[in-house]
Coordinates of C-alpha atoms in Angstrom, one line a residue:
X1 CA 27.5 -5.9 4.0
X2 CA 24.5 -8.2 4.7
X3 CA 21.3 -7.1 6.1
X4 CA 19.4 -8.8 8.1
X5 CA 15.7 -8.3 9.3
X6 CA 14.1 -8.2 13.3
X7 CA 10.7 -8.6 14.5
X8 CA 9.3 -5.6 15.8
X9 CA 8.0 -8.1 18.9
X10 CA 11.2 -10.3 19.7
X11 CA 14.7 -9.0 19.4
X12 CA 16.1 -12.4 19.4
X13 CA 14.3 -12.8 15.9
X14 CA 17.3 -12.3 12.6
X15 CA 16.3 -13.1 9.0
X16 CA 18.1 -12.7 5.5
X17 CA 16.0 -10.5 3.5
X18 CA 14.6 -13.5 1.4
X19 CA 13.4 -15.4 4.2
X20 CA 11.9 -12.2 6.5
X21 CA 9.6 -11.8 2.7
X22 CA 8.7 -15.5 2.3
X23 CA 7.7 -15.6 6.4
X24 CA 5.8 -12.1 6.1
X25 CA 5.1 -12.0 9.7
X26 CA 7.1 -13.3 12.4
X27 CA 5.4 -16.2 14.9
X28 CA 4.4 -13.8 17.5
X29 CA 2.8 -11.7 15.2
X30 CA 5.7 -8.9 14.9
X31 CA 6.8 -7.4 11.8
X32 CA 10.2 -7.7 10.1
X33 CA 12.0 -4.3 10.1
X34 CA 15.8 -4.2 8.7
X35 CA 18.5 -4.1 11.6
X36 CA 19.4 -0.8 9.9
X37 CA 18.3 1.8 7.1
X38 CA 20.8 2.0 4.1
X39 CA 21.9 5.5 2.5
X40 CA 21.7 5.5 -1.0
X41 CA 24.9 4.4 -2.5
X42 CA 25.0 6.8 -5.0
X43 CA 24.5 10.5 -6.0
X44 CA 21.5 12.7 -7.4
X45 CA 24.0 13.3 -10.4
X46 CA 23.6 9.8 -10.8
X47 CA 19.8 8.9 -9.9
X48 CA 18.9 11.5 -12.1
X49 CA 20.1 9.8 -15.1
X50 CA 18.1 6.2 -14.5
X51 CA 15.2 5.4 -15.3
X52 CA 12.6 3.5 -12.8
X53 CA 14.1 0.1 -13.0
X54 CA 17.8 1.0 -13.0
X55 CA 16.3 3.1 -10.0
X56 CA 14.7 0.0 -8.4
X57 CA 17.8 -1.8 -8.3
X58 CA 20.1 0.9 -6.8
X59 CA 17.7 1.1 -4.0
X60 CA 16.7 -2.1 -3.7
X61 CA 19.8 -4.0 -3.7
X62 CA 20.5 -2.2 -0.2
X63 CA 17.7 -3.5 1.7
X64 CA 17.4 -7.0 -0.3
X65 CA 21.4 -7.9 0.1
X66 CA 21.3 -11.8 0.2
X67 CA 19.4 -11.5 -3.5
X68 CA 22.2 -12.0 -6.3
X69 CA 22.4 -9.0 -8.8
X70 CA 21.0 -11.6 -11.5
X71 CA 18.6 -12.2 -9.4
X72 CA 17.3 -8.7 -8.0
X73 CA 17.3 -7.3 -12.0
X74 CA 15.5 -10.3 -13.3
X75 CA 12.4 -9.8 -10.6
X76 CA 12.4 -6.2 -11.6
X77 CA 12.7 -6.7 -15.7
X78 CA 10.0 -9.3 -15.0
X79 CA 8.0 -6.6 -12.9
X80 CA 8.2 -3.1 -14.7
X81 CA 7.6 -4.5 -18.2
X82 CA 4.5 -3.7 -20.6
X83 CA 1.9 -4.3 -17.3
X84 CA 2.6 -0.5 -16.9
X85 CA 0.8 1.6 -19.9
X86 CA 3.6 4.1 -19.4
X87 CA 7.3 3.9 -20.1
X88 CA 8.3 6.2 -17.0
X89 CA 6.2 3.4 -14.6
X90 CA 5.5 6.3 -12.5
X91 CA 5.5 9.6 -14.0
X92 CA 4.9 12.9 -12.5
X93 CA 2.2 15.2 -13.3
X94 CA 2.7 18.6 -12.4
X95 CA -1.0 20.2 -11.8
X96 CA -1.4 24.0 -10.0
X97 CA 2.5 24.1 -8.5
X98 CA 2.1 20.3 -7.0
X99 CA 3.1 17.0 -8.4
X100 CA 1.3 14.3 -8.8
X101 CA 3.3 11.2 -8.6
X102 CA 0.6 8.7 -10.8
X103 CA 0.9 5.3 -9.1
X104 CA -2.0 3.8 -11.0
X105 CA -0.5 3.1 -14.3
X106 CA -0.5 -0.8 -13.6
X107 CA -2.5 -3.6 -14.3
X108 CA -5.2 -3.3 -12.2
X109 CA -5.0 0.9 -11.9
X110 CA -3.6 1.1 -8.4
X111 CA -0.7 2.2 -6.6
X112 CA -0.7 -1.8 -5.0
X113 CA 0.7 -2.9 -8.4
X114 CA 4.2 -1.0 -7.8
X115 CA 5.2 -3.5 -5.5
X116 CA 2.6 -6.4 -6.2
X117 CA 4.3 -6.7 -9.5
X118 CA 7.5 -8.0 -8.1
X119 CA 6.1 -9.0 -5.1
X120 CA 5.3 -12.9 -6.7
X121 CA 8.9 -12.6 -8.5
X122 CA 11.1 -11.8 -5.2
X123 CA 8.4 -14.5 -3.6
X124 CA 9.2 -17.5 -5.4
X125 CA 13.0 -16.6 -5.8
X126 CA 13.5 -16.5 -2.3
X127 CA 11.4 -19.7 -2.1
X128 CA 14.1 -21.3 -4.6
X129 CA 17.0 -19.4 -2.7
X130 CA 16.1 -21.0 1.0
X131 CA 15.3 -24.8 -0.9
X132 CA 11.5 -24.4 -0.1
X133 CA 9.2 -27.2 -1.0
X134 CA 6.1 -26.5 0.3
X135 CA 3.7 -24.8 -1.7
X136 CA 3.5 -21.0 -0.5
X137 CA -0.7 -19.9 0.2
X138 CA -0.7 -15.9 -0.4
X139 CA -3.1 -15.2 2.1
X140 CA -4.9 -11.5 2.1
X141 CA -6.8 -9.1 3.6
X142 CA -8.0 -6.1 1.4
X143 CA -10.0 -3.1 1.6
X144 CA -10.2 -2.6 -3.0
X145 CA -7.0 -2.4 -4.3
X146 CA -4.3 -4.6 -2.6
X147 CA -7.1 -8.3 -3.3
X148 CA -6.7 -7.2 -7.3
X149 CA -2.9 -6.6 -7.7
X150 CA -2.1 -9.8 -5.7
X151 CA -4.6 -11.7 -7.6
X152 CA -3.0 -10.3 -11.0
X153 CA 0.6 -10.9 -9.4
X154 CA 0.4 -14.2 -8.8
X155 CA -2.2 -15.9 -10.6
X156 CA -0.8 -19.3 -12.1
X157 CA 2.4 -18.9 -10.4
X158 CA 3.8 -22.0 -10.1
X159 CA 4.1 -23.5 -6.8
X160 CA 1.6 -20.5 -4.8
X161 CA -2.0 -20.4 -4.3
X162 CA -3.8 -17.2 -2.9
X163 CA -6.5 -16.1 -1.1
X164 CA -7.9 -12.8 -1.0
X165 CA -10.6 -11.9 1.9
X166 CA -12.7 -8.4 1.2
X167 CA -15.5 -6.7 3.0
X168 CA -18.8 -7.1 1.1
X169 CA -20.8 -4.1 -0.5
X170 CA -17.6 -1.8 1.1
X171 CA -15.4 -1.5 -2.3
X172 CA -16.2 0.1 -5.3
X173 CA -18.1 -1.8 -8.3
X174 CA -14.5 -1.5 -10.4
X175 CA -12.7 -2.8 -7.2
X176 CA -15.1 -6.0 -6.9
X177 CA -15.6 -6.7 -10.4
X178 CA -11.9 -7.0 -10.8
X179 CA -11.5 -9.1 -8.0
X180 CA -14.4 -11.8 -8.4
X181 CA -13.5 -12.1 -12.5
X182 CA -10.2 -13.0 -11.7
X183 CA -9.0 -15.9 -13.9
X184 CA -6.0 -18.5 -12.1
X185 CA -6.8 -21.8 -11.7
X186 CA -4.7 -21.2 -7.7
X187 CA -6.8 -18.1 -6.8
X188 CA -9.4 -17.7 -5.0
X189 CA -11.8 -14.6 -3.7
X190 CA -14.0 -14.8 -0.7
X191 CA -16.2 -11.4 0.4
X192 CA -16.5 -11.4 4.3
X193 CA -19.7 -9.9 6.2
X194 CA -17.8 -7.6 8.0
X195 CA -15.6 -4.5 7.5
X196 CA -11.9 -4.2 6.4
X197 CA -10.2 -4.4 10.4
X198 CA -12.2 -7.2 10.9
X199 CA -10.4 -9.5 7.7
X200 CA -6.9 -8.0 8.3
X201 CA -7.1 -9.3 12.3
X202 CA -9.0 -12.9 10.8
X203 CA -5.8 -13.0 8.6
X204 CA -2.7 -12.5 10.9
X205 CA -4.7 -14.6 13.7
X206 CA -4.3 -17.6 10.7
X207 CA -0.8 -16.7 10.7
X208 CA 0.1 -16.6 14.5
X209 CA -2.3 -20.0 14.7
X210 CA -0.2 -22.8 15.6
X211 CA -2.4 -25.7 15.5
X212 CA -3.3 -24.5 11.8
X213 CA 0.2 -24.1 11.0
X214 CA 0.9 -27.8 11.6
X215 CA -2.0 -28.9 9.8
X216 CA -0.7 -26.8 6.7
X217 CA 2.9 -28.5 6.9
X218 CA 1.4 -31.8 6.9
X219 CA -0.3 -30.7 3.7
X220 CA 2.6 -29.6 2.0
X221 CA 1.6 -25.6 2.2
X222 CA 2.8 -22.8 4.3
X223 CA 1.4 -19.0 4.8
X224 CA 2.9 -16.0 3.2
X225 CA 2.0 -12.4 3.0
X226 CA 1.1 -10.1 0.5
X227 CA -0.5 -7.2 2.5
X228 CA 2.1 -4.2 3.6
X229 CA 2.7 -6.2 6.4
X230 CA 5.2 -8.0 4.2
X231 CA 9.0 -6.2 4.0
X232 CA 8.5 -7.4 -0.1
X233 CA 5.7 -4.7 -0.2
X234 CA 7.5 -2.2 1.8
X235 CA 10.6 -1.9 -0.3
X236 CA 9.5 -1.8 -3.6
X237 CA 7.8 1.4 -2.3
X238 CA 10.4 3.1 -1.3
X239 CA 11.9 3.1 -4.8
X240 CA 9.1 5.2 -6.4
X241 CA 9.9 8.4 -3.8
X242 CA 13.7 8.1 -4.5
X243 CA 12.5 8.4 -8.6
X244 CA 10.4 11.3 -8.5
X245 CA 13.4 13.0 -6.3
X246 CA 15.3 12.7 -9.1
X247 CA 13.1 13.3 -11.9
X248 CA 12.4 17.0 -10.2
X249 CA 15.7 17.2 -10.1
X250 CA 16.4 16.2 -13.7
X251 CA 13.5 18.4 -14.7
X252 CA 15.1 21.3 -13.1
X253 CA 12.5 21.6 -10.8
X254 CA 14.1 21.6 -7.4
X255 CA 17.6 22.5 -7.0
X256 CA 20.1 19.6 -6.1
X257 CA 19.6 19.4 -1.8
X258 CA 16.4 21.4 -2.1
X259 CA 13.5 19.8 0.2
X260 CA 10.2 18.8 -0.9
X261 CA 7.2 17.8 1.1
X262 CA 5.6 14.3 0.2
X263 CA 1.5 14.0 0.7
X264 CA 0.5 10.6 1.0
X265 CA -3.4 9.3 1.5
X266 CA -3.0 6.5 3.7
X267 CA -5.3 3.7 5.9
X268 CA -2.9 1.1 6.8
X269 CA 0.5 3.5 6.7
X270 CA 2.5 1.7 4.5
X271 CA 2.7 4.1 1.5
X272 CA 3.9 7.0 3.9
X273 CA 6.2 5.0 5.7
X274 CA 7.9 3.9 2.5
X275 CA 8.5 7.6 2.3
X276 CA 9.7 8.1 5.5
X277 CA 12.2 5.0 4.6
X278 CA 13.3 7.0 2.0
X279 CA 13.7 10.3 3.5
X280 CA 16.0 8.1 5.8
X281 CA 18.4 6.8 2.6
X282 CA 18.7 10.6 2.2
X283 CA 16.1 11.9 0.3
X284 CA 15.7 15.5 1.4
X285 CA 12.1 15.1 2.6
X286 CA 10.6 17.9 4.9
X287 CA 7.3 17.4 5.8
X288 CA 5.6 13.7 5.4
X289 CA 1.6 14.7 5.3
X290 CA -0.5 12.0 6.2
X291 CA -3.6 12.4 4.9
X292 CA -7.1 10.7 6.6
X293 CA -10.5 10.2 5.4
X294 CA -13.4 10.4 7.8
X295 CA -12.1 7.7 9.6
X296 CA -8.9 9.6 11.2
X297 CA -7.2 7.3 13.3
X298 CA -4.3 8.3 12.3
X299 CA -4.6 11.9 12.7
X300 CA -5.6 11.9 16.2
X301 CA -3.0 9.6 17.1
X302 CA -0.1 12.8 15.0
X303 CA -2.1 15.6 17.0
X304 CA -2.7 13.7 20.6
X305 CA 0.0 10.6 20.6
X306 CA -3.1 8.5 21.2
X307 CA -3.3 5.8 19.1
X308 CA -7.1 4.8 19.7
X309 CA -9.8 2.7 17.2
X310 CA -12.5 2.6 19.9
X311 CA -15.0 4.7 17.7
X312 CA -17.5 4.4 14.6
X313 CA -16.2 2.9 11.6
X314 CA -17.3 5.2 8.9
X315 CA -17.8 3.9 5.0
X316 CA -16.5 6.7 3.0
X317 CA -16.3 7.0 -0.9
X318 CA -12.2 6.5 0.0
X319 CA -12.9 2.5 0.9
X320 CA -8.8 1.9 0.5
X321 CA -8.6 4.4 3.4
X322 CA -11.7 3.2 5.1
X323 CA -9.3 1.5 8.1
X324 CA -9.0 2.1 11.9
X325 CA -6.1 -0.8 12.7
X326 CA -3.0 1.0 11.1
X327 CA -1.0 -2.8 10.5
X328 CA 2.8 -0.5 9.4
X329 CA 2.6 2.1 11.8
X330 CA 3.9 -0.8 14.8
X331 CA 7.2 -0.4 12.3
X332 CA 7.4 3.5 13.1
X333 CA 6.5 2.9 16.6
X334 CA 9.0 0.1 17.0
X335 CA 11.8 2.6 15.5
X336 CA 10.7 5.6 17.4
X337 CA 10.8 3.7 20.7
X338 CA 14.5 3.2 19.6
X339 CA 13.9 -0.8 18.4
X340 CA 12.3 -1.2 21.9
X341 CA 10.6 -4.7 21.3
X342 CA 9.5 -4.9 24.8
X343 CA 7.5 -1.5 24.7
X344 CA 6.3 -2.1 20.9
X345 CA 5.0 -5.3 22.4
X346 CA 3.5 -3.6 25.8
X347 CA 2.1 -0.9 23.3
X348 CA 0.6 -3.6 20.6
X349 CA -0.7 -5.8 23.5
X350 CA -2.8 -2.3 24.8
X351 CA -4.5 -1.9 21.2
X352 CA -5.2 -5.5 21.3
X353 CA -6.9 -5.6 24.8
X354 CA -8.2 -2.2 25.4
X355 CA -8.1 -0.8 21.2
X356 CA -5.8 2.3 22.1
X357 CA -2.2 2.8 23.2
X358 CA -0.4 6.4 23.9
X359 CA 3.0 6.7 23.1
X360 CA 5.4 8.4 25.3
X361 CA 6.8 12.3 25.0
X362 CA 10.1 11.3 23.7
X363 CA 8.5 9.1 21.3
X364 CA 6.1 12.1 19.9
X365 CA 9.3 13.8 19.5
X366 CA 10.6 11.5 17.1
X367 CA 7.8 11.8 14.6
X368 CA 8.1 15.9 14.1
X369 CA 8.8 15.2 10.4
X370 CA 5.2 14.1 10.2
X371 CA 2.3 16.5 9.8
X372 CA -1.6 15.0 9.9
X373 CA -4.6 16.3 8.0
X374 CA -8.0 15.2 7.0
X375 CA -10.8 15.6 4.9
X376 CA -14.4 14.8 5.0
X377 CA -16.5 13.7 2.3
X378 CA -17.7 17.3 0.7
X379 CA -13.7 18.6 1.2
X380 CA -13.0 15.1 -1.3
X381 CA -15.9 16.0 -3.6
X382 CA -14.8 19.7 -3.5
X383 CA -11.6 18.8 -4.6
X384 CA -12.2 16.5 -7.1
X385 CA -14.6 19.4 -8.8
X386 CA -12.3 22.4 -8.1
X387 CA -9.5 20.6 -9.5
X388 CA -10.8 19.5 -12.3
X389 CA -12.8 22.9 -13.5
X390 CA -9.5 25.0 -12.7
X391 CA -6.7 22.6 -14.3
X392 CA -8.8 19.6 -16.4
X393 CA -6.8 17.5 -14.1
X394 CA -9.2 14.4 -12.7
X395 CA -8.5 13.2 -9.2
X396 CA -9.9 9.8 -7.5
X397 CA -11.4 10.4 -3.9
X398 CA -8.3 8.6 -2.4
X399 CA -5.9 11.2 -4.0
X400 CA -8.5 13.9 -3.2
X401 CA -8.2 13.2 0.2
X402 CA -4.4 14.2 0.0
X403 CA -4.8 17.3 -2.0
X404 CA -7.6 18.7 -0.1
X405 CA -5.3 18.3 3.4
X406 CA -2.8 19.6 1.5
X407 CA -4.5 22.4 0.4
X408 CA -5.7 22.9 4.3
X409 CA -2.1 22.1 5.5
X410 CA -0.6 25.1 3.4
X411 CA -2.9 27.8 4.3
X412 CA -2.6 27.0 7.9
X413 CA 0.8 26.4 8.0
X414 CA 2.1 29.1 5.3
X415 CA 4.7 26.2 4.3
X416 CA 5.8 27.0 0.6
X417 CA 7.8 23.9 -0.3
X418 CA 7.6 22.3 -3.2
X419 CA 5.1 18.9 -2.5
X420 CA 4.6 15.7 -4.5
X421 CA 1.2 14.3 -3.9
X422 CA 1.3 10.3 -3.9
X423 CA -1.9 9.9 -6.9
X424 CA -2.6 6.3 -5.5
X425 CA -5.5 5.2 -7.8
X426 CA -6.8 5.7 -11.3
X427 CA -10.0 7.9 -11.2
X428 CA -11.5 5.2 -13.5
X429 CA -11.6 3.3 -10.7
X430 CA -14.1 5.0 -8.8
X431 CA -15.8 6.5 -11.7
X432 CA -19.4 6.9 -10.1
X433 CA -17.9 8.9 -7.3
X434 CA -15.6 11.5 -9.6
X435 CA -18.5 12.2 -11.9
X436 CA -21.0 13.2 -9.4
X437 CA -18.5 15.0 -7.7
X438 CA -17.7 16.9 -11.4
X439 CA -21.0 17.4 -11.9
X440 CA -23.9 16.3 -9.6
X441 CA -26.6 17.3 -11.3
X442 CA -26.0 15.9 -14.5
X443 CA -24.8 12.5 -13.2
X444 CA -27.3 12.3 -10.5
X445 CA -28.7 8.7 -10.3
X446 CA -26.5 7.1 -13.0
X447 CA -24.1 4.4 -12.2
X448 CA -22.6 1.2 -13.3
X449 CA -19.7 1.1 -15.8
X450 CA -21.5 3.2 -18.5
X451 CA -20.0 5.9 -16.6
X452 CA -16.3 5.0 -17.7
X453 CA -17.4 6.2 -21.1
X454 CA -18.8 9.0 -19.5
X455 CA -15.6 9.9 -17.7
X456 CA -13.5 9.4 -20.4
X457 CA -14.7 12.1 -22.6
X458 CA -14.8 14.4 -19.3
X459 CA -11.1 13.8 -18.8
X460 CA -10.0 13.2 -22.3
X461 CA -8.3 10.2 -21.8
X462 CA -8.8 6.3 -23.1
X463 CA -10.2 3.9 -20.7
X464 CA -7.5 1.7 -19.3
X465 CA -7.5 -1.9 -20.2
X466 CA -8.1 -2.6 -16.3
X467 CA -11.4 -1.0 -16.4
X468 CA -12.3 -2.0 -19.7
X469 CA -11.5 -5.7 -19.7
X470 CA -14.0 -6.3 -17.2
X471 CA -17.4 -4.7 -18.7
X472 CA -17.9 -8.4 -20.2
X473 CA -15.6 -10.8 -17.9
X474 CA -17.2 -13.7 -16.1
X475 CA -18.1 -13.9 -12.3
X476 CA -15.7 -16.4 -11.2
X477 CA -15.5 -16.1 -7.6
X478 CA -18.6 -16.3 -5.6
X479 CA -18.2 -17.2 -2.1
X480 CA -18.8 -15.4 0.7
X481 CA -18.8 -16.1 4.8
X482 CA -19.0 -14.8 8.1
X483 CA -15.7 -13.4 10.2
X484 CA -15.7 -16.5 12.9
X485 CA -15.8 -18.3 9.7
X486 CA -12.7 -17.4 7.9
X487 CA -10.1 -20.1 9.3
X488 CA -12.8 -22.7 7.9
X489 CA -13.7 -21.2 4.9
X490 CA -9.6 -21.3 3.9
X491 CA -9.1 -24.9 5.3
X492 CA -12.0 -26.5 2.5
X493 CA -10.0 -24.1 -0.2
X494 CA -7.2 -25.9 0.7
X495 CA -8.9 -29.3 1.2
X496 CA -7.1 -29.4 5.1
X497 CA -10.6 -30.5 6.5

């Protein structure tokens, strides 16, 4: 049976799968959310016995119907290939009684490349699919990790261009360094003054610009999405929670039916809803944790069902998480208002205006499967250090984040379940921030990429070719501009002025 996509903003809105991921936001800014959510086709008998790309197709098939089989396996053999430095893709690590799921084993050592790896595949397939002939501009926000894995997804793909807005001196040296080296003769990097929120709203206010729009068809381009806000990203998400299901099943580490909790850092919400997508195909899922930084929009908005970005935005060594507009949580809303467009719009049209929105009682009700945590900056270094002097196990401060609110989450709650922790970044990636945290004294006032050497005889483990590859690479990407300037800055990219 065919499924077919709605905007979260306009329930007269109904796309195949292929044409809701080349659009990546609907016209009046809503996002595409399928009409329904499958339940895996098969059994755990059965799951258990793939591996990660037989996996990807059994649960990707069900959201992405109008893609051929031929088509669906060829993205994801193109995808999951040698990019990943580990056969399993995402293997799981089990450290003190939890389970790291490691996301990071990708090209550019993030948990981004798990779906920006077939992102560019299932992009220009269902460009071929609905007879497109205008060239497709990836246009993206990032706050570190998401700029890099789209850049590496779709450099020199044939008939796309793409380009990648970050906040200046707010991502890690690793994050930039990959970013502004990044060879493609159709990419290009621009570093905003301004914070993460700030690009993300510059961005979708491109894509819900009309005039622009018209001026890009005349040109022979047209916008797409590579941010969460695209279905493409969500899906391929989903996959990696139905995989580590089954490999604690096959394990013999949960018993067949057996609940687990899933911990998930998260900014923008995409990663946990993914999960909660999952727990809906019938994944036996608990508790979803969402775990905040300083910055913790997102749990206020679990404890008080105030959803309110009206305060300090707060630079934290977590600059993935550093985020106070949630873009995926209008999905959850949407579906916890029971596919209300009307309300989602009322609600989206508050933040907008006023930068807050409350949901209603029934709606809170709806998200009991959630619990909300967060850590401050000395829980993250505390848990990095404690972590690694107990176990040997070395954390990044994104995935720190999530095990010290787990940690907080099981003490206060006395919840024994088994939990997966979503490992979303390598900690080479944020080397300078794990070392002082393992040892402050003796790293005190070093920096720069030395300290990869440094971390990898700490952790005993080789330096990924990520990290490595860019020690010597050339500065390729330069520019930089204001946030009024963005719109112009990406029409002289594009030669529309």
């Amino acid at each position: 049976m065919e499924l077919f996509y709605k905007s979260t903003r306009n329930e007269n809105v109904m796309l195949t799968a292929s044409e809701a991921i080349l659009k990546g936001l609907s016209d009046e800014g809503g996002l595409f959310v399928p009409e329904r959510i499958p339940i895996l086709p098969v059994g755990m008998e059965e799951l258990k016995e793939m591996d990660y790309r037989e996996t990807a197709y059994v649960v990707m098939k069900q959201f992405l119907t109008d893609f051929t089989e031929e088509e669906l396996k060829s993205c994801i053999k193109n995808a999951y290939d040698e990019k990943f430095d580990t056969e399993e893709i995402a293997p799981l690590a089990k450290v003190d009684e939890v389970y790291y799921l490691e996301l990071f084993h990708g090209a550019t050592i993030a948990f981004k490349d798990m779906a920006l790896s077939i992102l560019p595949h299932l992009l220009t397939t269902a460009a071929r699919k609905n007879n497109v002939k205008n060239e497709i501009v990836i246009l993206t926000a990032t706050s570190g990790d998401t700029g890099k894995a789209a850049l590496a997804g779709f450099a020199d793909v044939e008939g796309t261009k793409i380009i990648v807005f970050y906040p200046k001196d707010r991502v890690s040296e690793v994050q930039k360094l990959q970013m502004v080296t990044q060879k493609g003769d159709n990419t290009a990097v621009v570093a905003i003054h301004g914070n993460f929120d700030q690009a993300q709203s510059g961005v979708k206010a491109m894509f819900e610009d009309k005039e622009m729009k018209e001026k890009m068809e005349k040109a022979g381009y047209q916008f797409s999405s590579a941010n969460s806000i695209n279905v493409g990203r969500l899906v391929p998400q989903i996959v990696y929670y139905v995989y580590a299901y089954a490999k604690l099943l096959k394990n013999g580490e949960i018993q067949e039916g057996e609940k687990i909790n899933v911990v998930v850092p998260t900014g923008n919400f995409g990663n946990i809803l993914a999960a909660w997508f999952a727990g809906q195909m019938g994944i036996p899922i608990a508790k979803l944790i969402c775990a905040s930084n300083e910055n913790k929009v997102l749990f206020d908005f679990f404890d008080t069902g105030v959803y309110d970005r009206n305060r300090t935005f707060i630079l934290t060594e977590s600059p993935s998480m550093d985020i106070l507009i949630s873009s995926n949580l209008e999905r959850l809303i949407y579906l916890v208002s029971g596919r209300n467009t009307g309300k989602n719009r009322e609600l989206m049209e508050e933040l907008k205006e006023k930068g807050r929105y409350a949901i209603s009682d029934k709606m809170k009700a709806e998200l009991s499967g959630f619990a909300a945590g967060y850590a401050s900056e000395e829980e993250m270094r505390h848990a990095i250090h404690d972590t690694y002097r107990n176990t040997g196990y070395v954390l990044d401060p994104h995935t720190a984040v999530a095990s010290a609110v787990y940690k907080k989450y099981r003490k206060e709650s006395g919840d024994e379940t088994k939990t997966v922790i979503a490992s979303t970044a390598s900690p080479y990636k944020f080397a300078k921030s794990v070392l002082h945290a393992i040892d402050p004294d003796k790293y005190a006032g070093k920096s720069g990429l030395s300290l990869m050497d440094d971390l990898k005889e700490v952790s005993m483990t080789e330096i990924p070719k990520a990290a490595e590859e860019i020690r010597n690479a050339p500065i390729r990407h330069t520019a930089e501009c204001d946030v009024c300037d963005m719109k112009k800055t990406v029409e002289e990219i594009l030669g529309l002025r």
